[in-house]
Coordinates of C-alpha atoms and ligand atoms in Angstrom, one line a residue:
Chain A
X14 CA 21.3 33.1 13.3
X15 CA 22.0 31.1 9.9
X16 CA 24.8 32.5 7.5
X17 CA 24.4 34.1 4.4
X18 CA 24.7 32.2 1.5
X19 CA 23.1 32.3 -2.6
X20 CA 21.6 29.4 -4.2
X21 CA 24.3 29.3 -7.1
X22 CA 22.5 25.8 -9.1
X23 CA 19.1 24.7 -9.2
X24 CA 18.0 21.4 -11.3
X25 CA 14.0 22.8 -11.8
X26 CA 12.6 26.5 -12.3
X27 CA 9.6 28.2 -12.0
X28 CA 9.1 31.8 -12.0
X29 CA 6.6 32.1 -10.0
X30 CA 8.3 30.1 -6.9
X31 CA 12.1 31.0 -7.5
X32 CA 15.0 29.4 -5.0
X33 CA 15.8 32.9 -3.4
X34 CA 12.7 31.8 -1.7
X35 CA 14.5 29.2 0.6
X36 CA 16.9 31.9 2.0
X37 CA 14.6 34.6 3.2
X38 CA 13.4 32.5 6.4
X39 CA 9.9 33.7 6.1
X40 CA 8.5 30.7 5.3
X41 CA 5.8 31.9 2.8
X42 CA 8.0 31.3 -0.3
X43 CA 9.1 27.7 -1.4
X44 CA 11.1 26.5 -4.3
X45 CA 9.4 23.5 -5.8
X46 CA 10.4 20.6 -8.3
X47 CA 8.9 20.5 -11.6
X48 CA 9.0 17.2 -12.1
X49 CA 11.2 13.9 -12.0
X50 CA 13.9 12.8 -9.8
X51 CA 16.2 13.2 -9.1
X52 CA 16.4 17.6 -8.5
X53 CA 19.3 19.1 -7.4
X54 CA 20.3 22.9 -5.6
X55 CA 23.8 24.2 -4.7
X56 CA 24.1 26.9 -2.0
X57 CA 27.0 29.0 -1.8
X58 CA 28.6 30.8 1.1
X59 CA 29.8 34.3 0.9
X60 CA 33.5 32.6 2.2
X61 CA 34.4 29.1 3.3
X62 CA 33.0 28.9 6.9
X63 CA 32.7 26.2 9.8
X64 CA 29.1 24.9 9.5
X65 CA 27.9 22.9 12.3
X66 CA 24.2 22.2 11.3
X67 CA 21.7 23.4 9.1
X68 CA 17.6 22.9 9.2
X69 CA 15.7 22.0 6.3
X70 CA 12.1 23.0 5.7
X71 CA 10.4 21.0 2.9
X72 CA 7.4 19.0 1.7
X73 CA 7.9 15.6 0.2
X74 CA 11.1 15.3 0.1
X75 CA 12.2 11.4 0.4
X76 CA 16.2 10.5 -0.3
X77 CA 18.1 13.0 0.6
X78 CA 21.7 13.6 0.0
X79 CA 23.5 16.1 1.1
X80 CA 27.1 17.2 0.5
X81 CA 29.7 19.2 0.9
X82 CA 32.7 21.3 -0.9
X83 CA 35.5 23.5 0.4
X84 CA 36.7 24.4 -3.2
X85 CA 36.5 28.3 -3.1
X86 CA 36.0 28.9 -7.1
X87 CA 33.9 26.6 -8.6
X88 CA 31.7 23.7 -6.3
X89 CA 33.6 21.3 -7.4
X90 CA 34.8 17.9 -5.2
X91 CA 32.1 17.4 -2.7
X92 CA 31.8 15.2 -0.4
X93 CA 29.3 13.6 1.2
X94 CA 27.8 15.1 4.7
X95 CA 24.4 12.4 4.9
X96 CA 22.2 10.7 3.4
X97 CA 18.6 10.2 4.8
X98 CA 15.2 9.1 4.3
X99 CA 12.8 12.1 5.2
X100 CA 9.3 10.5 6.9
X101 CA 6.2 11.9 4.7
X102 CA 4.8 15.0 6.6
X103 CA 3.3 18.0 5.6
X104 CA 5.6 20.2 6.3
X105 CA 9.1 18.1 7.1
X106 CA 11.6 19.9 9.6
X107 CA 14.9 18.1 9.0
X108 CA 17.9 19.0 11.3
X109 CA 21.0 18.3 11.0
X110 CA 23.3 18.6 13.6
X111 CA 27.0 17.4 14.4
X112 CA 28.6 18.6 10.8
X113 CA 31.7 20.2 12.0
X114 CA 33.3 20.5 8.6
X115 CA 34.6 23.9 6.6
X116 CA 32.0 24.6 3.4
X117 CA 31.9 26.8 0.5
X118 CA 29.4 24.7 -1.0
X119 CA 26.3 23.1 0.1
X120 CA 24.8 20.5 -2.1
X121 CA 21.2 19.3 -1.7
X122 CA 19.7 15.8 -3.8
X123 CA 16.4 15.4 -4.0
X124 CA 16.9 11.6 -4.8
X125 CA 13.3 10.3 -4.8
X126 CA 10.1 11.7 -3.6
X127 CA 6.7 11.1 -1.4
X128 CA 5.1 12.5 -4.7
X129 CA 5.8 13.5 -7.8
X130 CA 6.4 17.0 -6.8
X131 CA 8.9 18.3 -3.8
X132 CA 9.7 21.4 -2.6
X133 CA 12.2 23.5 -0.3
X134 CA 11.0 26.1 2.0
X135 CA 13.9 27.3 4.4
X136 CA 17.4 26.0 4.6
X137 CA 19.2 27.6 7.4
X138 CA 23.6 27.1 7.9
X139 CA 24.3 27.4 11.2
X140 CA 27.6 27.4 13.3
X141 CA 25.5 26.3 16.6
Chain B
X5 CA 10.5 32.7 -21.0
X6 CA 8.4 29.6 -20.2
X7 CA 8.6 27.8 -17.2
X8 CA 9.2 24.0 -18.2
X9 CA 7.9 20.7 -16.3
X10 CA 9.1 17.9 -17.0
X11 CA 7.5 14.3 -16.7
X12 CA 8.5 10.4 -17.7
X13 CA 6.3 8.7 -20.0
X14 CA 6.7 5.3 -20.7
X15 CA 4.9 3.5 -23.8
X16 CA 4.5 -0.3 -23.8
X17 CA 2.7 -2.6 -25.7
X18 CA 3.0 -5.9 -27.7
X19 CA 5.6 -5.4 -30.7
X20 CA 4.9 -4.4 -33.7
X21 CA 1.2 -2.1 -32.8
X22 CA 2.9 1.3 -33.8
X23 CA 4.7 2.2 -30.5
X24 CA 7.5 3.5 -32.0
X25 CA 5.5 5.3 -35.1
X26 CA 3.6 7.1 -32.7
X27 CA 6.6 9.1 -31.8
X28 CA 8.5 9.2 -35.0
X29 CA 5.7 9.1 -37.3
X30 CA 7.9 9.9 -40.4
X31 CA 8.7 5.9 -39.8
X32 CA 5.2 4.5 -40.1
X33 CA 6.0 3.9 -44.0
X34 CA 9.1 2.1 -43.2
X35 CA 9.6 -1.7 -42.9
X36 CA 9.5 -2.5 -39.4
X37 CA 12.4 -2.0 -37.0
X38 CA 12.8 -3.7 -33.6
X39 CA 13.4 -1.4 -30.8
X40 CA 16.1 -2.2 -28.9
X41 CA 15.3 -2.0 -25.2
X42 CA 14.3 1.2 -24.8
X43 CA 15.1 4.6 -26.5
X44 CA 14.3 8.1 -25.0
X45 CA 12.7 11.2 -26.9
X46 CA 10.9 14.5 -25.4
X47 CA 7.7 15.8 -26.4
X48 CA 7.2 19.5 -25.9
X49 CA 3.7 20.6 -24.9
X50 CA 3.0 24.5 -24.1
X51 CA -0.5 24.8 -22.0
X52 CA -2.5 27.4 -24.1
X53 CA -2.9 30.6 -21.7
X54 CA 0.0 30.5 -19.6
X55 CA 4.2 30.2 -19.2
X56 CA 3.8 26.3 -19.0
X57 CA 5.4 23.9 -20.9
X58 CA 5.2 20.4 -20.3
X59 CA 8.3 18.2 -21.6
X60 CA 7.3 14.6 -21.6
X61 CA 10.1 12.2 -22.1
X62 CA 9.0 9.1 -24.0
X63 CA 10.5 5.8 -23.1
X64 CA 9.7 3.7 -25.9
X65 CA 10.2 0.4 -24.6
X66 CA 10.9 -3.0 -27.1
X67 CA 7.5 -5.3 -26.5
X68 CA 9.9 -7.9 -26.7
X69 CA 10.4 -10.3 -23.5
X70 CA 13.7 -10.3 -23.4
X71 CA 14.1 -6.4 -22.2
X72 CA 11.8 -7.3 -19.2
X73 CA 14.4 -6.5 -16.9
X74 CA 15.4 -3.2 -17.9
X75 CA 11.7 -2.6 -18.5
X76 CA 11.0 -3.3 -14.6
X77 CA 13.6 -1.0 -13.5
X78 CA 12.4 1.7 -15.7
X79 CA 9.3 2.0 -14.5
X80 CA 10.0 2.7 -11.2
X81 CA 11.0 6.4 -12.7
X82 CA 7.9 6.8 -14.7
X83 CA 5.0 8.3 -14.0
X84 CA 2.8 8.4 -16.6
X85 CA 2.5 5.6 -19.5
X86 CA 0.6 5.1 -22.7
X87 CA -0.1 1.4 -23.0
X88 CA -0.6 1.3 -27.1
X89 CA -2.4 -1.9 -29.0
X90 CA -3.4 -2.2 -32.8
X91 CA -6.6 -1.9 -33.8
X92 CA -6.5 -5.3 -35.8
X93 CA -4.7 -7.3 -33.9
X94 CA -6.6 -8.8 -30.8
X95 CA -3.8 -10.7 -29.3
X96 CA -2.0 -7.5 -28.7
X97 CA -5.7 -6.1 -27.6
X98 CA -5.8 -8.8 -25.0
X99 CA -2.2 -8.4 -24.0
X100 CA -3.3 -4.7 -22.3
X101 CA -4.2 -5.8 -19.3
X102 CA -0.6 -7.7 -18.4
X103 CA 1.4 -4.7 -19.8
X104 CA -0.7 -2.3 -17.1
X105 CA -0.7 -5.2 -14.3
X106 CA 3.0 -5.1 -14.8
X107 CA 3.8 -1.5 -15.0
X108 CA 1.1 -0.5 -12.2
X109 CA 2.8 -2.8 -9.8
X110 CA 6.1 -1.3 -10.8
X111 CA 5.0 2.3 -10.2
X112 CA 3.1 1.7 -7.0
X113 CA 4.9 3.9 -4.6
X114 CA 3.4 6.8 -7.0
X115 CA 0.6 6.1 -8.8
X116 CA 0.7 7.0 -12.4
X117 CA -1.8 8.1 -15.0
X118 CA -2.3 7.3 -18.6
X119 CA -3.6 6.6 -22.2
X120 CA -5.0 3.6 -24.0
X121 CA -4.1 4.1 -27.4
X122 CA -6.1 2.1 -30.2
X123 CA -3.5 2.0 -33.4
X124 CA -3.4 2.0 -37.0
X125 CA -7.4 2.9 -37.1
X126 CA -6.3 4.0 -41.0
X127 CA -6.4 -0.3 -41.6
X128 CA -10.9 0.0 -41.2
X129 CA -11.2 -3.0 -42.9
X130 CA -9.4 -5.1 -41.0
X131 CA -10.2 -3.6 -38.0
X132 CA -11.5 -6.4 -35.3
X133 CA -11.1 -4.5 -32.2
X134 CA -14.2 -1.9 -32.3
X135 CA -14.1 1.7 -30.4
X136 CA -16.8 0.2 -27.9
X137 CA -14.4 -2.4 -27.0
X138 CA -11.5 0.0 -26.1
X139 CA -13.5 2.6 -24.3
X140 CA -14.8 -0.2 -22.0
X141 CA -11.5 -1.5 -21.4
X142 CA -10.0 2.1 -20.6
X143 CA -12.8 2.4 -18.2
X144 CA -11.8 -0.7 -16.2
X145 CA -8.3 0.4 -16.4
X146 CA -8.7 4.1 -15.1
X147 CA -7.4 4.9 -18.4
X148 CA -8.3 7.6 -21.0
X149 CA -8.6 6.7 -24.5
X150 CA -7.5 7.8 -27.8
X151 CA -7.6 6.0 -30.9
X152 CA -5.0 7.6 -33.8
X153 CA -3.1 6.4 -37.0
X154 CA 0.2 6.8 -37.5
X155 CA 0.1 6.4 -41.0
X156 CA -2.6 9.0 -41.8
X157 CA -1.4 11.2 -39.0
X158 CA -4.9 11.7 -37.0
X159 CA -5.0 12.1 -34.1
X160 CA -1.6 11.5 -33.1
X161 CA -1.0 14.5 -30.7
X162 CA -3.7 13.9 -28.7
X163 CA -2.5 11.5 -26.1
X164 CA 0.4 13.7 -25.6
X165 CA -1.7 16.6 -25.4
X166 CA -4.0 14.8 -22.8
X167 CA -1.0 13.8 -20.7
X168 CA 0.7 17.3 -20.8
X169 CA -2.4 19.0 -19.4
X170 CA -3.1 16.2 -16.5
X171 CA 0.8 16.6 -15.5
X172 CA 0.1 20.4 -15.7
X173 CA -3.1 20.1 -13.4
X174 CA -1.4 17.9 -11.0
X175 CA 1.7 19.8 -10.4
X176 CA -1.4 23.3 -9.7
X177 CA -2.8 21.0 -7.1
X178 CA 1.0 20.3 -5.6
X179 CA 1.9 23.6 -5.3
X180 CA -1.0 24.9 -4.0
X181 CA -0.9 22.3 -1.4
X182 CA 2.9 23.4 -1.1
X183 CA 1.6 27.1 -0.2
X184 CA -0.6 26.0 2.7
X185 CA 2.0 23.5 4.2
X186 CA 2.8 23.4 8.1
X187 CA 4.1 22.1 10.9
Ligands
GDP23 N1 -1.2 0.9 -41.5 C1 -0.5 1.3 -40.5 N2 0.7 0.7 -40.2 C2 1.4 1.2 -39.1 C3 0.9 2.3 -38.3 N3 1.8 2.5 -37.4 C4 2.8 1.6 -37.5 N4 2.6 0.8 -38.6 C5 3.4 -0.3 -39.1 O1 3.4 -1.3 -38.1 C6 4.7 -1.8 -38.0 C7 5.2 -1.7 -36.5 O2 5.3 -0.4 -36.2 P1 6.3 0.1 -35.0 O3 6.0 1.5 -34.7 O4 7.7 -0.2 -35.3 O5 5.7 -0.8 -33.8 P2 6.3 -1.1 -32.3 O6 7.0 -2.4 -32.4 O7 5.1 -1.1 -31.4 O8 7.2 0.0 -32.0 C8 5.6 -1.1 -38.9 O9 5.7 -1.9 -40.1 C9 4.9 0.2 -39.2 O10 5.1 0.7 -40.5 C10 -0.4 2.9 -38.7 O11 -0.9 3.8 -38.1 N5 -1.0 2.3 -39.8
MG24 MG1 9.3 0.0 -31.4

């Protein structure tokens, strides 16, 4: 099972498909981009915790960059877990495994895009 | 609350056709002042009937040769443009083509839309490039057109206007597309 965690920072908004929508693992709900690149989201764990990979859900998501930060207040000083090009799909699973680091803090850039528009569907933290 | 989406614009053209009077038109009376390479400014358009708002940020780029660098890498960001020409001038009429080849091939990775914008249509006397002409050329292009004086003010929201709603359509399509993504 994935941990808990809040999106605390999200670069675009749209009511109607909010970022609590990555966390509840149903897969219905998304959070989209509206517009330009690059976008931007900051999960926070409940406490700092050993991650050891997480799974992605999205659709046209190209660069992606995705960092870490163990600072317990604010996400501050991250640094960086990967980097990747995601293949076009139409829905992309990413998985990334081998982390092994201790995270507060999960940031997520959406550097570039298949399209103009990108979204997140499930983000899952595990410790497996 | 209004949900916001946000677009680049870029708009390029031969110096001195009204680019820069388009989006401040308060300067249309002025004396001429070279842009500079390229300055940014946002255009806020709410789609009538719902919580959109579309905020298109204008790069208003110098037509001058010398900023083609900078011009090149821009692009690669934008995804909508307004290629802009003066109504009495057909030089900068026949530049329109190069200005699209160039930002086209820029922007291929995703495709833009846009606007061909006929200026200063206030100067009819000396006009020498005719409405006919322009539509045709738009055509060819894939472009829409708009013709609109800076000077007199008509017209001048409408490119915007145009662009706002086609960013707004396309971003429907996306997420609808989103909603019915799978493995
Ligand atoms: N008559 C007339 N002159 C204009 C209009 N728009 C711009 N101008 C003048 O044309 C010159 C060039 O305008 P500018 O916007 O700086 O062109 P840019 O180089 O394409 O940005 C300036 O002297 C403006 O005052 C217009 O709609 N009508
Ligand atoms: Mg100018």
């Amino acid at each position: 099972m994935g941990f808990e965690y809040d999106v605390t920072m999200v670069s675009s908004y749209d009511t109607l498909y909010p970022c609590e929508n990555i966390t509840n693992g149903s897969g219905a709900g998304f959070w989209t981009t509206t517009g330009t690149y690059p976008q931007c989201l900051v999960i926070t764990l409940k406490e700092t915790t050993h991650v050891k990979s997480l799974e992605l859900f999205s659709c046209n998501v190209k660069g992606l960059r995705i960092e870490g930060s163990a600072s317990e207040s604010e996400a501050l000083n991250f640094e960086e877990i990967t980097q990747q090009e995601i293949p076009p799909g139409n829905l992309q699973k990413t998985t990334v495994s081998d982390i092994n680091g201790d995270f507060k803090h999960l940031k997520f850039d959406i550097l570039s895009g298949h399209e103009h528009f990108a979204s997140i569907h499930d983000l899952t933290v595990m410790n497996g | 609350m209004s949900n916001v989406l946000r677009t680049n614009c870029a708009i390029i053209g031969d110096s001195c056709v009204g680019k820069t009077s388009v989006i401040n038109p308060e300067n249309s009376g002025k004396n001429y002042e070279m842009t500079l390479g390229c300055k940014i400014s946002v255009k806020s358009v709410r789609i009538p009937d719902t919580k959109y708002k579309v905020d298109i940020f204008v790069h208003d780029c110098s037509g001058k040769q010398l900023y083609c660098d900078i011009l090149d890498r821009l692009w690669s960001d934008v995804t909508l443009i307004i290629v802009a020409y003066d109504v009495t001038s057909e030089a900068s009429f026949r530049s329109v083509k190069d200005w699209h080849t160039r930002c086209t091939k820029a922007t291929q990775e995703h495709p833009t839309f846009g606007v061909l914008l006929a200026c200063k249509t206030d100067l009819s006397n000396r006009r020498t490039v005719t409405l006919a002409q322009g539509e045709s050329l738009a055509k060819e292009l894939g472009l829409q057109y708009f013709e609109c004086s800076a000077r007199d003010g008509s017209n001048l929201d409408a490119s915007f206007f145009y662009l706002a709603h086609e960013w707004y359509k396309l971003y429907m399509e996306k997420v609808e597309s989103f909603s019915n993504a799978q493995l």
